[in-house]
Amino acid sequence: MQRGRVTRYFLIGPTLFVVFAVSLYPMIFAFITSFRDWRLARSLSPEEFVGFENYTRAFLDENFLNSFWVTMRYVVLSVSLSIILGLLFAVILQRRSVLTSIAKVVLVLPFAVAPALRGLTWRFMLNPQYGAYDKLIDTLLPFMADIQWLSEPFWALLMMASTEVWGWSSLVSLMFLGALGTINPEVTEAAALDGANEWQTFWRVTIPMIAPIILLVTLLRIIFSLKVFDQVVTLTGGGPGNSTETLNYFVYKAGFRFYDFGYASALGYILVAILFIAAFFYVRMLLGGEQDA
């Protein structure tokens, strides 16, 4: 038995070493750095201990506060649109046919596209000179022909959220489709016999029955939306101005543009704290659902 235990540790040893080297060690180092003053322009190594100064500096920094509210607006837009469209697609695809079977396969494809590629593609498609999306919108909605999609703060943020919605709503719809499939048809039939129309059945029967799944998917989407980075870099670059500068992108700028590693480390841990709160509720809901099952 002792020999078997040594063999197990020997086999998982390399994996644990890699995890520590590429994940745990950088996190510990960044945490220690967040309490120190380290500007690469002045020193190649961390300088004096400054306590919580980097953290308090963040909440007094207008640019950080701007990135926080930009991220919150982005989360609201991308998550709400993903959930609404995903639920709509799921209801449509619930009806069995050859076309819906094909659509289910096609729906997986947008999610398979890398976030950075989504941003590049949408940037090309929204180009006012040759972009396909821009031309299509100009044709269908002539009153929006003069809009510069990536040059106006509101539209730039909306388009950035749309790239996330385009990539996620398809997967969300498949999750909801699975949830809808668990509903006993006798329940909806009973509602119809009681005189409920399709809308009343959907709103008062279907939605309450899949509400736990909706909440789980919403929390999952919030976690991923809070981490948005690729589309900011490839689609808007944080502009116009800093109107699409999210928290993740602001951390990147502080660390790799201004080389203020102490401040960037503190910002990173503030973002980690926000993600931890969202993840805590997600795991709690997930475990609660398993216990109920």
XYZ file of C-alpha atoms in Angstrom:
293
model
C 0.000 0.000 0.000
C 2.853 2.355 0.859
C 4.446 1.642 -2.498
C 1.176 2.391 -4.309
C 0.862 5.715 -2.495
C 4.411 6.704 -3.485
C 3.637 5.747 -7.095
C 0.516 7.961 -7.118
C 2.444 10.939 -5.767
C 5.203 10.293 -8.282
C 2.716 10.274 -11.162
C 0.864 13.452 -10.164
C 4.063 15.244 -9.121
C 4.853 16.748 -12.549
C 1.267 18.011 -12.891
C 1.337 19.643 -9.475
C 4.668 21.253 -10.295
C 3.322 22.733 -13.552
C 0.179 24.019 -11.805
C 2.300 25.647 -9.112
C 4.753 27.124 -11.629
C 2.212 28.642 -14.012
C -0.693 29.415 -11.687
C -0.171 29.315 -7.949
C 3.276 30.950 -7.803
C 2.305 33.934 -10.036
C -0.832 34.480 -7.925
C 1.164 34.507 -4.685
C 3.813 36.773 -6.183
C 1.161 39.171 -7.548
C -0.580 39.261 -4.151
C 2.659 40.229 -2.388
C 3.444 42.756 -5.141
C 0.032 44.403 -4.679
C 1.247 45.679 -1.282
C 4.483 47.101 -2.673
C 5.501 50.006 -4.876
C 6.929 48.689 -8.129
C 7.237 50.857 -11.223
C 9.431 49.297 -13.849
C 10.623 52.708 -15.039
C 12.306 53.184 -11.653
C 13.310 49.704 -10.598
C 13.627 46.198 -12.002
C 12.485 44.687 -8.701
C 9.717 45.501 -6.175
C 10.515 48.414 -3.870
C 9.181 49.384 -0.449
C 6.096 48.000 1.264
C 3.174 50.453 0.961
C 0.374 48.496 2.631
C -3.091 49.063 1.172
C -2.049 52.198 -0.693
C -2.438 50.562 -4.121
C -5.943 49.381 -3.214
C -7.096 52.744 -1.853
C -5.543 54.414 -4.877
C -7.775 52.301 -7.129
C -11.002 53.534 -5.532
C -9.826 57.136 -5.843
C -8.803 56.690 -9.480
C -11.424 58.079 -11.878
C -10.144 55.849 -14.675
C -10.597 52.742 -12.528
C -14.095 53.805 -11.508
C -14.884 54.446 -15.172
C -13.671 50.965 -16.127
C -15.781 49.479 -13.329
C -18.986 51.123 -14.562
C -18.155 50.324 -18.178
C -17.793 46.674 -17.160
C -21.105 46.732 -15.277
C -22.925 48.213 -18.280
C -21.271 45.678 -20.545
C -22.297 42.810 -18.254
C -25.909 43.988 -18.158
C -26.083 44.333 -21.949
C -24.330 41.101 -22.884
C -25.909 38.888 -20.218
C -29.488 40.127 -20.590
C -29.425 39.920 -24.399
C -27.818 36.454 -24.290
C -30.467 35.142 -21.901
C -33.406 36.663 -23.792
C -32.236 35.530 -27.236
C -31.138 32.133 -25.927
C -34.560 31.531 -24.399
C -36.276 32.675 -27.593
C -34.171 30.335 -29.748
C -34.783 27.454 -27.332
C -38.563 27.875 -27.528
C -38.415 27.943 -31.339
C -36.103 24.926 -31.565
C -38.189 22.927 -29.104
C -40.443 21.896 -31.975
C -38.980 18.822 -33.627
C -38.244 18.945 -37.343
C -35.369 18.432 -39.755
C -34.648 22.169 -39.830
C -34.461 22.467 -36.045
C -32.080 19.493 -35.904
C -29.782 21.211 -38.410
C -30.115 24.513 -36.527
C -28.991 22.872 -33.277
C -25.765 21.766 -34.946
C -25.169 25.180 -36.531
C -25.785 26.975 -33.223
C -22.627 25.490 -31.737
C -20.397 27.162 -34.350
C -20.470 30.811 -33.084
C -19.372 29.706 -29.610
C -16.449 27.810 -31.153
C -15.045 31.058 -32.610
C -12.267 32.543 -30.469
C -13.228 35.844 -28.737
C -10.311 37.689 -30.366
C -11.461 36.515 -33.785
C -15.001 37.661 -33.028
C -13.695 41.155 -32.332
C -11.615 41.265 -35.513
C -14.493 39.937 -37.608
C -17.001 42.435 -36.237
C -14.533 45.285 -36.656
C -14.214 44.380 -40.319
C -17.973 43.887 -40.730
C -18.805 47.258 -39.099
C -16.384 49.236 -41.254
C -18.404 52.121 -42.793
C -16.701 51.720 -46.176
C -16.894 47.995 -46.904
C -18.392 46.285 -43.831
C -21.194 43.811 -44.563
C -23.037 44.505 -41.287
C -22.843 48.251 -41.850
C -24.188 47.926 -45.398
C -26.985 45.594 -44.269
C -28.089 47.948 -41.482
C -27.945 50.936 -43.850
C -30.207 49.074 -46.278
C -32.748 47.782 -43.766
C -32.685 50.814 -41.443
C -31.837 53.910 -43.545
C -32.303 56.258 -40.557
C -29.242 54.622 -38.931
C -27.011 55.060 -41.969
C -24.970 57.892 -40.449
C -24.029 56.056 -37.260
C -20.331 55.409 -36.775
C -20.602 52.169 -34.847
C -17.160 52.152 -33.243
C -16.697 55.919 -32.961
C -19.605 56.697 -30.622
C -19.455 55.547 -26.968
C -22.934 53.995 -26.718
C -22.797 52.149 -30.027
C -19.224 50.988 -29.487
C -20.169 49.384 -26.160
C -23.320 47.884 -27.671
C -21.387 46.402 -30.585
C -18.788 44.992 -28.210
C -21.582 43.372 -26.187
C -23.132 42.100 -29.424
C -20.003 40.101 -30.238
C -20.415 38.320 -26.914
C -24.140 37.828 -27.470
C -23.472 36.396 -30.938
C -21.010 33.923 -29.492
C -22.941 32.923 -26.361
C -26.658 33.077 -27.183
C -26.389 29.913 -29.263
C -24.853 27.896 -26.407
C -27.299 29.419 -23.935
C -30.187 28.353 -26.165
C -28.940 24.750 -26.149
C -28.740 24.851 -22.325
C -32.302 26.139 -22.129
C -33.403 23.595 -24.720
C -32.171 20.837 -22.415
C -34.046 22.419 -19.494
C -37.267 22.665 -21.518
C -36.928 18.999 -22.413
C -37.161 18.053 -18.724
C -40.644 19.570 -18.331
C -43.379 16.946 -18.204
C -45.828 17.560 -21.111
C -48.693 16.722 -18.758
C -48.001 19.944 -16.852
C -48.500 22.167 -19.896
C -51.478 20.100 -21.004
C -53.064 20.618 -17.598
C -52.495 24.374 -17.894
C -54.151 24.360 -21.330
C -57.154 22.469 -19.937
C -57.460 25.138 -17.230
C -57.847 27.745 -19.974
C -54.312 29.169 -20.110
C -53.117 30.351 -23.517
C -49.578 29.753 -24.833
C -48.191 32.988 -23.388
C -49.741 32.374 -19.950
C -48.448 28.798 -19.941
C -44.970 29.962 -20.888
C -44.828 32.799 -18.360
C -46.571 31.133 -15.395
C -45.596 27.479 -15.881
C -42.512 27.099 -18.077
C -40.449 30.005 -16.714
C -40.911 29.077 -13.005
C -39.984 25.455 -13.746
C -36.716 26.333 -15.492
C -35.947 29.337 -13.256
C -33.030 27.566 -11.462
C -31.380 26.849 -14.836
C -31.928 30.439 -15.940
C -30.250 31.679 -12.751
C -27.319 29.279 -13.169
C -26.759 30.288 -16.790
C -27.057 33.971 -15.852
C -24.394 33.643 -13.150
C -22.134 31.734 -15.548
C -22.546 34.468 -18.159
C -21.792 37.158 -15.571
C -18.512 35.430 -14.662
C -17.384 35.248 -18.294
C -18.540 38.796 -19.101
C -16.596 40.250 -16.179
C -13.418 38.793 -17.690
C -13.900 40.305 -21.160
C -10.605 41.323 -22.713
C -10.087 39.978 -26.232
C -12.905 41.930 -27.861
C -11.745 45.159 -26.228
C -8.289 44.726 -27.741
C -9.379 43.625 -31.217
C -12.603 45.607 -31.662
C -12.418 48.972 -29.888
C -9.036 49.270 -28.145
C -10.925 50.723 -25.186
C -12.196 53.642 -27.246
C -13.559 55.981 -28.225
C -11.729 57.649 -25.356
C -12.118 55.176 -22.516
C -15.812 54.414 -23.089
C -15.227 50.678 -23.653
C -12.295 50.252 -21.274
C -13.255 47.303 -19.062
C -11.665 46.254 -15.778
C -9.573 43.513 -17.341
C -8.283 45.891 -19.997
C -7.545 48.576 -17.405
C -5.464 46.078 -15.414
C -3.573 45.223 -18.600
C -2.885 48.906 -19.326
C -1.652 49.602 -15.816
C 0.741 46.674 -15.942
C 1.940 46.444 -19.526
C 1.606 49.983 -20.837
C 2.447 52.070 -17.783
C 4.549 49.320 -16.123
C 3.081 50.072 -12.697
C 3.149 46.466 -11.518
C 2.263 47.157 -7.886
C -0.899 49.025 -8.855
C -1.749 46.500 -11.586
C -1.440 43.636 -9.092
C -3.857 45.363 -6.709
C -6.282 45.982 -9.571
C -6.025 42.343 -10.563
C -6.962 41.191 -7.078
C -9.904 43.578 -6.959
C -11.130 41.928 -10.165
C -10.471 38.500 -8.620
C -12.601 39.491 -5.610
C -15.498 40.470 -7.879
C -15.170 37.213 -9.827
C -14.996 35.258 -6.565
C -18.319 36.709 -5.408
C -20.001 35.750 -8.695
C -18.377 32.305 -8.660
C -19.438 31.760 -5.030
C -23.101 32.260 -5.879
C -22.740 30.119 -9.003
C -21.199 27.175 -7.116
C -23.720 27.566 -4.305
C -26.591 27.396 -6.798
C -24.966 24.444 -8.559
C -24.463 22.450 -5.371
C -27.921 23.397 -4.138
C -29.404 22.070 -7.378
C -27.524 18.774 -7.002
C -28.796 18.346 -3.429
C -32.367 19.017 -4.543
C -31.957 16.431 -7.274
